[in-house]
C-alpha cells in the first residue's frame, strides 16, 4: 500500500458550528476517522500545520505547505492537503509554482459542508482525494473535488454552495473518480524529479476595472506594489477618458520598473489585446505582459513566483510566459 501524508489546514471540511459562526475545529485525526475506508486504500500519516478558514491563508502558508512536502518528499508516495474551498484555487496555483515537475501527487481537497453534517460532501471528497493520490499514474499538483481531477493551475471556485464548486477553466479535467476508481481522460507523462522553490513576492495588487475608474489609483499603486494585475473588460483595454490619464499613469508606473500583467474579468477564453483600439492603446503604454488564458489565481501566484526570483523585466517576461502545468496556452 502507498504511504500518504495528509496535511490538514482547516476549511469547512474541518469546521463546527460555533456562536461566532462556522470555524475550523476538527483535528486531522478526527477528519481521517470519519472515512475509515481510506485505511483500505493507503497508509496515512497526518500533520496539521494550522487550522484556518482559508480566507486567512496566504503566501506564508503556501510556503509552509511546500516546505512540508519538500521535507517529507522521500518518505511518502503522495500528499493530500485538506483546505478551505474559498482560496483553494490560489493555494493550488501557488503550489504548482513552488513544487514543479513532481512525479508524486500533491492533491488538494475540501468540502462545501462540514464533515460533521449528515449530507456532507467531505467524505466523498476525502475518499476520492486519497484514491487519486494512491493511483500509480497520479503526479503533480491537482484539485480533487466532486469527482473531478483538475490541474492546480486551472482550478477556480465557481459556485459558493453546490457540491460541484470547482471548474477546470479553459482546460479539460484530467480524470474523474467513478465508483471509487480513477477514470483517466488525460494521462500525463510522469516527470523525473521535482523542483522546489522557496520564495514569493507579496507586493502584488489586482486592480479590477469598473466603468469610470479614476487613474488616481496609481498614486497608491506606485508606492505599494511591485507587480500589478490589471483585470480589464472583455478582450482587454484601457479607457481614454480624463485626457488619456490612464495611459499616462500606466506608462509612468511601468517606467519605474514595475511589472504589469493584463487579464480579463471574463472567466473564460482569456484576453486578446490587439483586437480593439482600447487594447492596442494599452499595448502602446509600455511593455505589459498578457495573462492570455491563465486563470486570475494562476496569474497572481505566477507573478509572485516570478518577482521573487528577479525584478529584471526581460527575465520576468520569459519566466512568466514559460508554461508550467498547462497554465498558459
Ligand atoms: N470559508 C471556508 C474556507 O474557505 C469555505 C470552505 O471551506 O468551503 O475555509
Short mmCIF file of C-alpha atoms and ligand atoms in Angstrom, two decimals:
data_model
loop_
_atom_site.label_atom_id
_atom_site.label_comp_id
_atom_site.label_asym_id
_atom_site.label_seq_id
_atom_site.Cartn_x
_atom_site.Cartn_y
_atom_site.Cartn_z
CA UNK A 1 0.00 0.00 0.00
CA UNK A 2 1.15 3.54 -0.70
CA UNK A 3 2.18 5.82 2.14
CA UNK A 4 0.47 9.18 2.02
CA UNK A 5 0.98 12.26 4.14
CA UNK A 6 -2.19 14.19 4.88
CA UNK A 7 -1.59 17.89 5.52
CA UNK A 8 -4.70 19.32 7.18
CA UNK A 9 -5.06 23.12 7.05
CA UNK A 10 -8.68 23.80 8.02
CA UNK A 11 -11.66 24.94 5.95
CA UNK A 12 -15.33 23.97 6.08
CA UNK A 13 -14.36 20.32 5.86
CA UNK A 14 -12.94 20.62 9.41
CA UNK A 15 -15.49 23.14 10.70
CA UNK A 16 -18.01 23.07 13.53
CA UNK A 17 -20.83 25.46 14.26
CA UNK A 18 -19.88 27.93 17.00
CA UNK A 19 -21.58 31.04 18.40
CA UNK A 20 -19.29 33.06 16.16
CA UNK A 21 -20.23 31.04 13.05
CA UNK A 22 -18.61 28.09 11.30
CA UNK A 23 -14.99 27.66 12.42
CA UNK A 24 -12.35 25.00 11.66
CA UNK A 25 -12.18 22.98 14.88
CA UNK A 26 -11.69 19.32 13.93
CA UNK A 27 -8.25 17.76 14.05
CA UNK A 28 -6.71 15.91 11.14
CA UNK A 29 -7.17 12.70 13.15
CA UNK A 30 -10.91 13.33 13.55
CA UNK A 31 -11.20 14.07 9.83
CA UNK A 32 -9.50 10.82 8.92
CA UNK A 33 -11.57 8.82 11.40
CA UNK A 34 -14.72 9.95 9.61
CA UNK A 35 -13.69 8.00 6.50
CA UNK A 36 -12.40 4.62 7.71
CA UNK A 37 -12.44 3.27 4.11
CA UNK A 38 -9.29 5.31 3.44
CA UNK A 39 -7.41 2.74 5.52
CA UNK A 40 -8.14 0.12 2.84
CA UNK A 41 -6.57 2.28 0.12
CA UNK A 42 -3.34 3.52 1.67
CA UNK A 43 -1.37 4.11 4.88
CA UNK A 44 -1.92 7.64 6.10
CA UNK A 45 0.17 9.80 8.40
CA UNK A 46 -1.28 13.17 9.34
CA UNK A 47 0.11 16.56 10.15
CA UNK A 48 -1.80 19.75 10.89
CA UNK A 49 0.39 22.84 10.48
CA UNK A 50 -2.59 25.17 11.08
CA UNK A 51 -6.39 25.02 11.23
CA UNK A 52 -7.73 28.06 9.42
CA UNK A 53 -10.64 29.29 7.42
CA UNK A 54 -8.90 29.64 4.05
CA UNK A 55 -9.76 33.36 3.99
CA UNK A 56 -6.78 33.63 6.35
CA UNK A 57 -4.38 31.64 4.17
CA UNK A 58 -1.74 33.49 2.16
CA UNK A 59 1.78 33.18 0.82
CA UNK A 60 3.43 32.31 4.17
CA UNK A 61 1.09 29.30 4.46
CA UNK A 62 1.73 28.26 0.83
CA UNK A 63 5.46 28.29 1.54
CA UNK A 64 4.86 26.30 4.72
CA UNK A 65 2.85 23.62 2.89
CA UNK A 66 5.53 23.42 0.15
CA UNK A 67 8.22 23.11 2.83
CA UNK A 68 6.37 20.21 4.49
CA UNK A 69 6.06 18.46 1.13
CA UNK A 70 9.75 19.01 0.37
CA UNK A 71 10.93 17.82 3.79
CA UNK A 72 8.82 14.67 3.56
CA UNK A 73 9.20 14.04 -0.16
CA UNK A 74 11.34 10.92 0.10
CA UNK A 75 9.29 9.37 2.90
CA UNK A 76 5.87 9.41 1.20
CA UNK A 77 4.36 8.40 -2.14
CA UNK A 78 1.96 11.33 -2.23
CA UNK A 79 0.39 14.20 -0.30
CA UNK A 80 -3.24 15.14 0.37
CA UNK A 81 -3.83 18.71 1.52
CA UNK A 82 -7.23 19.39 3.09
CA UNK A 83 -8.10 23.06 2.69
CA UNK A 84 -10.97 25.53 2.70
CA UNK A 85 -12.59 25.97 -0.67
CA UNK A 86 -12.59 29.77 -0.72
CA UNK A 87 -8.91 30.21 -1.56
CA UNK A 88 -8.08 26.65 -2.55
CA UNK A 89 -7.56 27.66 -6.19
CA UNK A 90 -4.92 30.21 -5.12
CA UNK A 91 -3.15 27.64 -2.95
CA UNK A 92 -3.32 25.06 -5.74
CA UNK A 93 -1.83 27.56 -8.20
CA UNK A 94 0.87 28.66 -5.76
CA UNK A 95 1.86 25.04 -5.01
CA UNK A 96 2.02 24.40 -8.76
CA UNK A 97 4.81 27.02 -8.99
CA UNK A 98 6.53 26.14 -5.71
CA UNK A 99 6.59 22.39 -6.45
CA UNK A 100 7.23 21.86 -10.16
CA UNK A 101 7.62 18.63 -12.13
CA UNK A 102 6.59 16.45 -9.20
CA UNK A 103 6.39 12.76 -10.07
CA UNK A 104 4.45 12.33 -6.81
CA UNK A 105 0.91 13.72 -6.47
CA UNK A 106 0.05 16.70 -4.26
CA UNK A 107 -3.76 16.65 -4.05
CA UNK A 108 -5.91 19.41 -2.61
CA UNK A 109 -9.43 18.77 -1.44
CA UNK A 110 -12.07 20.20 0.88
CA UNK A 111 -15.84 20.31 1.06
CA UNK A 112 -18.82 22.59 0.87
CA UNK A 113 -20.32 21.12 4.05
CA UNK A 114 -18.61 20.17 7.28
CA UNK A 115 -17.70 16.53 7.71
CA UNK A 116 -19.90 16.57 10.83
CA UNK A 117 -23.10 17.08 8.80
CA UNK A 118 -25.15 14.18 7.52
CA UNK A 119 -25.36 15.45 3.94
CA UNK A 120 -21.70 16.40 3.76
CA UNK A 121 -19.60 16.09 0.60
CA UNK A 122 -16.48 15.78 2.78
CA UNK A 123 -16.40 12.00 3.00
CA UNK A 124 -16.67 11.54 -0.74
CA UNK A 125 -14.07 14.20 -1.49
CA UNK A 126 -11.62 12.80 1.05
CA UNK A 127 -12.02 9.26 -0.23
CA UNK A 128 -11.64 10.45 -3.84
CA UNK A 129 -8.56 12.51 -2.98
CA UNK A 130 -6.81 9.53 -1.36
CA UNK A 131 -7.94 7.18 -4.13
CA UNK A 132 -6.46 9.51 -6.73
CA UNK A 133 -3.34 10.13 -4.68
CA UNK A 134 -2.71 6.39 -4.37
CA UNK A 135 -3.09 5.84 -8.12
CA UNK A 136 0.08 4.64 -9.85
CA UNK A 137 -0.19 7.30 -12.57
CA UNK A 138 -1.01 10.34 -10.41
CA UNK A 139 1.53 13.15 -10.31
CA UNK A 140 1.76 16.95 -9.95
CA UNK A 141 -0.45 19.40 -8.06
CA UNK A 142 -4.16 18.68 -8.51
CA UNK A 143 -7.52 19.63 -7.03
CA UNK A 144 -9.87 16.69 -6.48
CA UNK A 145 -13.42 17.83 -5.83
CA UNK A 146 -16.88 16.43 -6.56
CA UNK A 147 -15.36 13.59 -8.56
CA UNK A 148 -13.21 15.78 -10.82
CA UNK A 149 -9.44 15.97 -11.04
CA UNK A 150 -8.34 19.47 -12.04
CA UNK A 151 -4.84 20.82 -12.71
CA UNK A 152 -3.70 23.09 -9.87
CA UNK A 153 -3.17 25.89 -12.38
CA UNK A 154 -6.65 25.53 -13.91
CA UNK A 155 -8.94 25.30 -10.89
CA UNK A 156 -11.39 28.04 -9.97
CA UNK A 157 -14.13 28.15 -7.37
CA UNK A 158 -17.20 28.96 -9.43
CA UNK A 159 -20.01 28.07 -7.01
CA UNK A 160 -20.41 29.08 -3.39
CA UNK A 161 -22.93 26.39 -2.35
CA UNK A 162 -23.23 23.50 -4.77
CA UNK A 163 -21.10 20.39 -4.42
CA UNK A 164 -19.56 20.97 -7.84
CA UNK A 165 -17.84 24.10 -6.51
CA UNK A 166 -14.78 23.94 -8.78
CA UNK A 167 -14.40 24.27 -12.51
CA UNK A 168 -11.46 23.46 -14.70
CA UNK A 169 -11.11 26.69 -16.66
CA UNK A 170 -10.18 26.55 -20.34
CA UNK A 171 -8.67 23.10 -19.95
CA UNK A 172 -10.29 19.68 -19.53
CA UNK A 173 -10.37 17.76 -16.26
CA UNK A 174 -7.53 15.25 -16.39
CA UNK A 175 -9.54 12.46 -14.76
CA UNK A 176 -12.74 11.73 -12.89
CA UNK A 177 -13.49 9.42 -9.99
CA UNK A 178 -16.25 6.97 -10.62
CA UNK A 179 -17.33 4.25 -8.15
CA UNK A 180 -14.07 4.54 -6.28
CA UNK A 181 -11.92 4.25 -9.41
CA UNK A 182 -9.85 6.79 -11.31
CA UNK A 183 -11.02 7.15 -14.90
CA UNK A 184 -8.28 8.91 -16.85
CA UNK A 185 -9.06 11.40 -19.59
CA UNK A 186 -5.55 12.83 -19.97
CA UNK A 187 -2.67 10.82 -18.67
CA UNK A 188 0.44 12.91 -18.11
CA UNK A 189 3.90 11.53 -18.62
CA UNK A 190 5.46 11.44 -15.16
CA UNK A 191 8.23 13.97 -14.67
CA UNK A 192 11.58 12.71 -13.37
CA UNK A 193 12.38 14.84 -10.34
CA UNK A 194 10.67 17.69 -8.50
CA UNK A 195 11.96 21.25 -8.31
CA UNK A 196 11.13 23.21 -5.18
CA UNK A 197 11.08 27.00 -4.86
CA UNK A 198 11.18 28.86 -1.58
CA UNK A 199 10.09 32.46 -2.14
CA UNK A 200 7.14 34.52 -3.29
CA UNK A 201 6.90 38.30 -3.73
CA UNK A 202 4.00 39.66 -1.68
CA UNK A 203 3.58 43.17 -3.05
CA UNK A 204 1.19 42.24 -5.82
CA UNK A 205 -2.07 44.05 -6.42
CA UNK A 206 -5.07 43.11 -8.56
CA UNK A 207 -6.89 46.12 -9.94
CA UNK A 208 -10.35 45.23 -11.17
CA UNK A 209 -11.56 47.91 -13.52
CA UNK A 210 -15.04 49.31 -13.13
CA UNK A 211 -16.65 51.72 -15.54
CA UNK A 212 -15.36 55.22 -14.78
CA UNK A 213 -12.41 54.11 -12.60
CA UNK A 214 -10.07 57.02 -11.90
CA UNK A 215 -6.38 56.73 -12.83
CA UNK A 216 -5.57 58.37 -9.45
CA UNK A 217 -5.42 54.84 -8.02
CA UNK A 218 -1.86 54.78 -9.42
CA UNK A 219 -0.82 57.23 -6.64
CA UNK A 220 -1.29 54.34 -4.23
CA UNK A 221 -0.08 51.55 -6.51
CA UNK A 222 3.23 53.28 -7.34
CA UNK A 223 4.07 53.43 -3.65
CA UNK A 224 2.92 49.99 -2.61
CA UNK A 225 3.31 47.37 -5.28
CA UNK A 226 5.94 45.72 -7.43
CA UNK A 227 3.56 43.82 -9.62
CA UNK A 228 0.11 44.81 -10.85
CA UNK A 229 -2.53 42.61 -12.41
CA UNK A 230 -4.94 44.73 -14.36
CA UNK A 231 -8.29 42.99 -14.73
CA UNK A 232 -9.74 44.77 -17.72
CA UNK A 233 -13.04 44.29 -19.52
CA UNK A 234 -13.67 41.72 -22.28
CA UNK A 235 -10.74 41.19 -24.66
CA UNK A 236 -8.83 43.89 -22.76
CA UNK A 237 -8.10 47.59 -22.99
CA UNK A 238 -7.89 50.87 -21.09
CA UNK A 239 -10.25 53.84 -21.14
CA UNK A 240 -9.39 57.11 -22.88
CA UNK A 241 -11.46 59.49 -20.69
CA UNK A 242 -9.86 62.19 -18.48
CA UNK A 243 -7.47 63.12 -21.29
CA UNK A 244 -5.94 59.63 -21.56
CA UNK A 245 -4.94 59.80 -17.89
CA UNK A 246 -4.97 56.02 -17.56
CA UNK A 247 -2.39 55.51 -20.27
CA UNK A 248 -0.18 58.30 -18.87
CA UNK A 249 -0.24 56.89 -15.34
CA UNK A 250 0.31 53.33 -16.53
CA UNK A 251 3.31 54.46 -18.60
CA UNK A 252 4.79 56.21 -15.55
CA UNK A 253 4.21 53.10 -13.45
CA UNK A 254 5.99 50.87 -15.97
CA UNK A 255 8.92 53.29 -16.21
CA UNK A 256 9.53 52.71 -12.50
CA UNK A 257 10.44 49.12 -13.41
CA UNK A 258 7.18 47.61 -12.14
CA UNK A 259 5.56 44.63 -13.82
CA UNK A 260 2.04 44.80 -15.21
CA UNK A 261 0.05 41.75 -16.26
CA UNK A 262 -3.14 42.40 -18.18
CA UNK A 263 -6.00 39.98 -17.86
CA UNK A 264 -9.75 39.99 -18.33
CA UNK A 265 -12.65 39.88 -15.89
CA UNK A 266 -14.35 37.37 -18.17
CA UNK A 267 -13.96 33.89 -16.68
CA UNK A 268 -13.14 32.01 -19.86
CA UNK A 269 -11.18 32.28 -23.11
CA UNK A 270 -8.65 34.91 -21.99
CA UNK A 271 -7.63 38.33 -23.24
CA UNK A 272 -6.72 39.45 -26.76
CA UNK A 273 -5.31 42.95 -26.52
CA UNK A 274 -4.66 43.57 -30.18
CA UNK A 275 -8.33 43.24 -31.18
CA UNK A 276 -9.61 46.71 -30.26
CA UNK A 277 -8.33 50.28 -30.25
CA UNK A 278 -8.61 50.35 -26.44
CA UNK A 279 -6.41 47.25 -26.27
CA UNK A 280 -3.80 48.47 -28.75
CA UNK A 281 -3.63 51.74 -26.82
CA UNK A 282 -2.81 49.76 -23.69
CA UNK A 283 -0.03 47.97 -25.55
CA UNK A 284 1.47 51.36 -26.53
CA UNK A 285 1.70 52.47 -22.86
CA UNK A 286 4.80 50.33 -22.42
CA UNK A 287 5.82 46.72 -22.00
CA UNK A 288 2.95 44.84 -20.38
CA UNK A 289 2.53 41.07 -20.06
CA UNK A 290 -0.70 39.35 -21.04
CA UNK A 291 -2.19 36.59 -18.90
CA UNK A 292 -3.81 35.21 -22.06
CA UNK A 293 -5.70 32.07 -20.99
CA UNK A 294 -4.39 31.94 -17.41
CA UNK A 295 -6.84 32.00 -14.52
CA UNK A 296 -6.57 35.01 -12.23
CA UNK A 297 -5.42 32.70 -9.42
CA UNK A 298 -2.61 31.30 -11.57
CA UNK A 299 -1.61 34.78 -12.79
CA UNK A 300 -1.39 36.06 -9.20
CA UNK A 301 0.66 33.10 -7.97
CA UNK A 302 2.93 33.08 -11.02
CA UNK A 303 3.65 36.78 -10.75
CA UNK A 304 4.53 36.32 -7.04
CA UNK A 305 6.81 33.44 -8.01
CA UNK A 306 8.48 35.30 -10.92
CA UNK A 307 9.09 38.52 -8.96
CA UNK A 308 10.60 36.61 -6.04
CA UNK A 309 13.29 35.39 -8.41
CA UNK A 310 14.06 38.53 -10.34
CA UNK A 311 12.93 42.12 -10.92
CA UNK A 312 14.68 42.22 -14.28
CA UNK A 313 11.92 42.89 -16.79
CA UNK A 314 13.11 40.58 -19.54
CA UNK A 315 13.73 37.71 -17.12
CA UNK A 316 10.31 38.24 -15.56
CA UNK A 317 8.84 38.13 -19.05
CA UNK A 318 10.49 34.86 -20.00
CA UNK A 319 9.64 33.23 -16.66
CA UNK A 320 6.04 34.40 -16.88
CA UNK A 321 5.48 33.09 -20.40
CA UNK A 322 7.20 29.74 -19.80
CA UNK A 323 4.34 27.26 -19.37
CA UNK A 324 4.06 25.47 -16.03
CA UNK A 325 1.46 22.68 -15.80
CA UNK A 326 -0.52 23.96 -18.81
CA UNK A 327 -1.13 27.28 -17.09
CA UNK A 328 -0.72 29.34 -20.24
CA UNK A 329 -1.73 28.11 -23.65
N1 LIG B 1 -14.80 29.61 4.40
C1 LIG B 1 -14.43 28.23 4.11
C2 LIG B 1 -12.95 28.20 3.80
O1 LIG B 1 -12.56 28.51 2.71
C3 LIG B 1 -15.23 27.72 2.98
C4 LIG B 1 -14.99 26.27 2.63
O2 LIG B 1 -14.09 25.63 3.04
O3 LIG B 1 -15.84 25.75 1.83
O4 LIG B 1 -12.15 27.92 4.66
#
